[in-house]
Amino acid sequence: MPTLPKKRGNRSRDLYDEICARIADGTFAAGAALPSTRTLAAERGLARTTVTGVYEQLTADGFIESRPGAASRVIAGTGNKRQYARASPRRSMSGWAKVPVERLSKIGQRLTAMDSRHVQPTAAGEIDFVYGPLAGTDFPTLAWGKALRAVERHRNSRLEYEDPRGNLELRQALQTHLSQTRGLVCSVEQVMIVNGSQQALDLCARLLVNPGDCVAVENPGYQAAHQTFLAYGAELACIEVDSQGLKTDQLAALGQAKLVYVTPTHQFPLGSFLPMARRRQLLSWAEQQNAWVIEDDYDSEYRFSVRPEPTLQSLDTADCVIHVGTFSKTLSPQLRLGYMVLPNSLVEVFTRAKRLSDRHAPTGVQRALAMILSNGSYGRHLRRIRRLQQGRQRALIDALTTHLGEEVEIQGAASGLHVVVRFRKLPAKAEDALVYAARTQGVCVYPLSPLFQSDTPRPVDQRHAGLVMGYALLEEKMIWKGVKSLANSFRQVTTKILTS
Ligand SMILES: Cc1ncc(COP(=O)(O)O)c(C=O)c1O
């Protein structure tokens, strides 16, 4: 392991570590010139000899090359985090600094222990059936740009903090929109703008769940929600899901639960729609238990062949439903704009927590959104994007039917931006092989299994390999091409299994 000069103080050690970290994370790419020792010394208030010493050590350790009279440059191949981990004992093998667990809170410790599956970045030319991102070309650039410019022209004379629940014009526009499109029954006071639904889930977990409390969730379900509750110390009670969504008859056996998280309009990921009888059963259970219900309405705008049922929020007579929605599926996940419709009794505490969290969502984008909601541009955009997404979904289903026919069962196509594809002849343990084989053909697909809580047994009808296939990023002809390659990969994997 390379050593640092014995007499160097902490400042040179810190600078050495910092430069190594910037090389590891690609800020200083191979061949990039480092600042001159004079500039860096002046910037950091260090003696030039200190910086020169650090550069000499980086040269000796093989990270940079220095030639007299020329800038020091990063040597190709040193951006590898493993190499840096060896050079710096304070780093973990992943390249991130490791903190001793006792210096973290319980929440920090739970987060550190969590399994995080990172999605592999896709390469140019790959056909990506990812669920989540939207195509940049689908964004309503003209209407949004116009609204932002109008907001800038009419900047308030007082630049002050707003109501933590968000900009009033937006909350009013949203209340009208939600009552017209989702039949929500609420006052403007109950509407809170959040930084995407993820912040709504975080606030709910922080304000409603104590460590050890039972939180009921769908299994399979939305991992970001499950991980949020787990981070705050909840015990998850995993409720099975069938073709009609959450099996609400399993709730009674739970005993005391503090909260239930559901996606009733389009169960994530299986795509079922919770029928009226189950909605009523869920609400009456919540009322008896004094439990909160989070209704995640994340993609209800894309309803293709299913009749709209009343939301849980509009059926709630016990003031226990927290309705959560997002603009991540209709505009962009990068805007970080979502909303909550709170029960009356929770408005005050959520407002206080939001203030202490981040004061409020950024005002400019809220006002721009209010404008496009009120002037009809958002409605026009929705009609357009719904048509586009429906066309993509149809292409995906037609392609799957043509190339894989009876081999697959398609679930959840009545609405949303993804479908689940089950391979009738492949066991769930073959999912990774299928994903890998597809990737070698330039097609990115994503396994269903990680969305099941791993410590619970899977029902018999859920034991086949499955993929969660999003289509929002792809043109129809790419969807056809991708499915054709996927079918080839499926045949390869099946042959291998049969012959092994
Ligand atoms: C079930 C579910 N809820 C909510 C969201 C949206 O999250 P956010 O509003 O934080 O972008 C997603 C995004 O993929 C989702 O799948």
CSV table of C-alpha atoms and ligand atoms in Angstrom, one decimal, residues 131-132 195-198 222 261 263 268 296 298 326 328-329 333 336, ligand 1:
chain,number,residue,atom,x,y,z
A,131,TYR,CA,-39.7,2.1,-15.8
A,132,GLY,CA,-39.4,5.6,-14.2
A,195,ASN,CA,-40.8,17.6,-3.5
A,196,GLY,CA,-42.2,14.5,-5.3
A,197,SER,CA,-44.2,11.8,-3.6
A,198,GLN,CA,-41.0,10.6,-2.0
A,222,TYR,CA,-42.8,-0.1,-4.3
A,261,TYR,CA,-49.4,1.9,2.1
A,263,THR,CA,-51.4,1.8,-4.8
A,268,PHE,CA,-47.2,-1.3,-8.3
A,296,ASP,CA,-50.3,6.5,-3.7
A,298,TYR,CA,-48.8,7.8,-8.8
A,326,THR,CA,-46.9,13.3,-8.4
A,328,SER,CA,-43.1,12.7,-12.1
A,329,LYS,CA,-45.2,10.6,-14.5
A,333,PRO,CA,-39.3,13.2,-12.3
A,336,ARG,CA,-39.6,17.1,-8.0
B,1,LIG,C1,-45.3,3.5,-6.9
B,1,LIG,C2,-44.7,4.9,-7.1
B,1,LIG,N1,-45.0,5.9,-6.4
B,1,LIG,C3,-44.5,7.1,-6.6
B,1,LIG,C4,-43.6,7.3,-7.6
B,1,LIG,C5,-43.0,8.7,-7.9
B,1,LIG,O1,-42.1,9.2,-7.1
B,1,LIG,P1,-41.7,10.7,-7.0
B,1,LIG,O2,-42.9,11.5,-7.1
B,1,LIG,O3,-41.0,10.9,-5.8
B,1,LIG,O4,-40.8,11.0,-8.2
B,1,LIG,C6,-43.1,6.3,-8.4
B,1,LIG,C7,-42.1,6.5,-9.4
B,1,LIG,O5,-41.6,5.6,-10.0
B,1,LIG,C8,-43.7,5.0,-8.1
B,1,LIG,O6,-43.4,3.9,-8.9
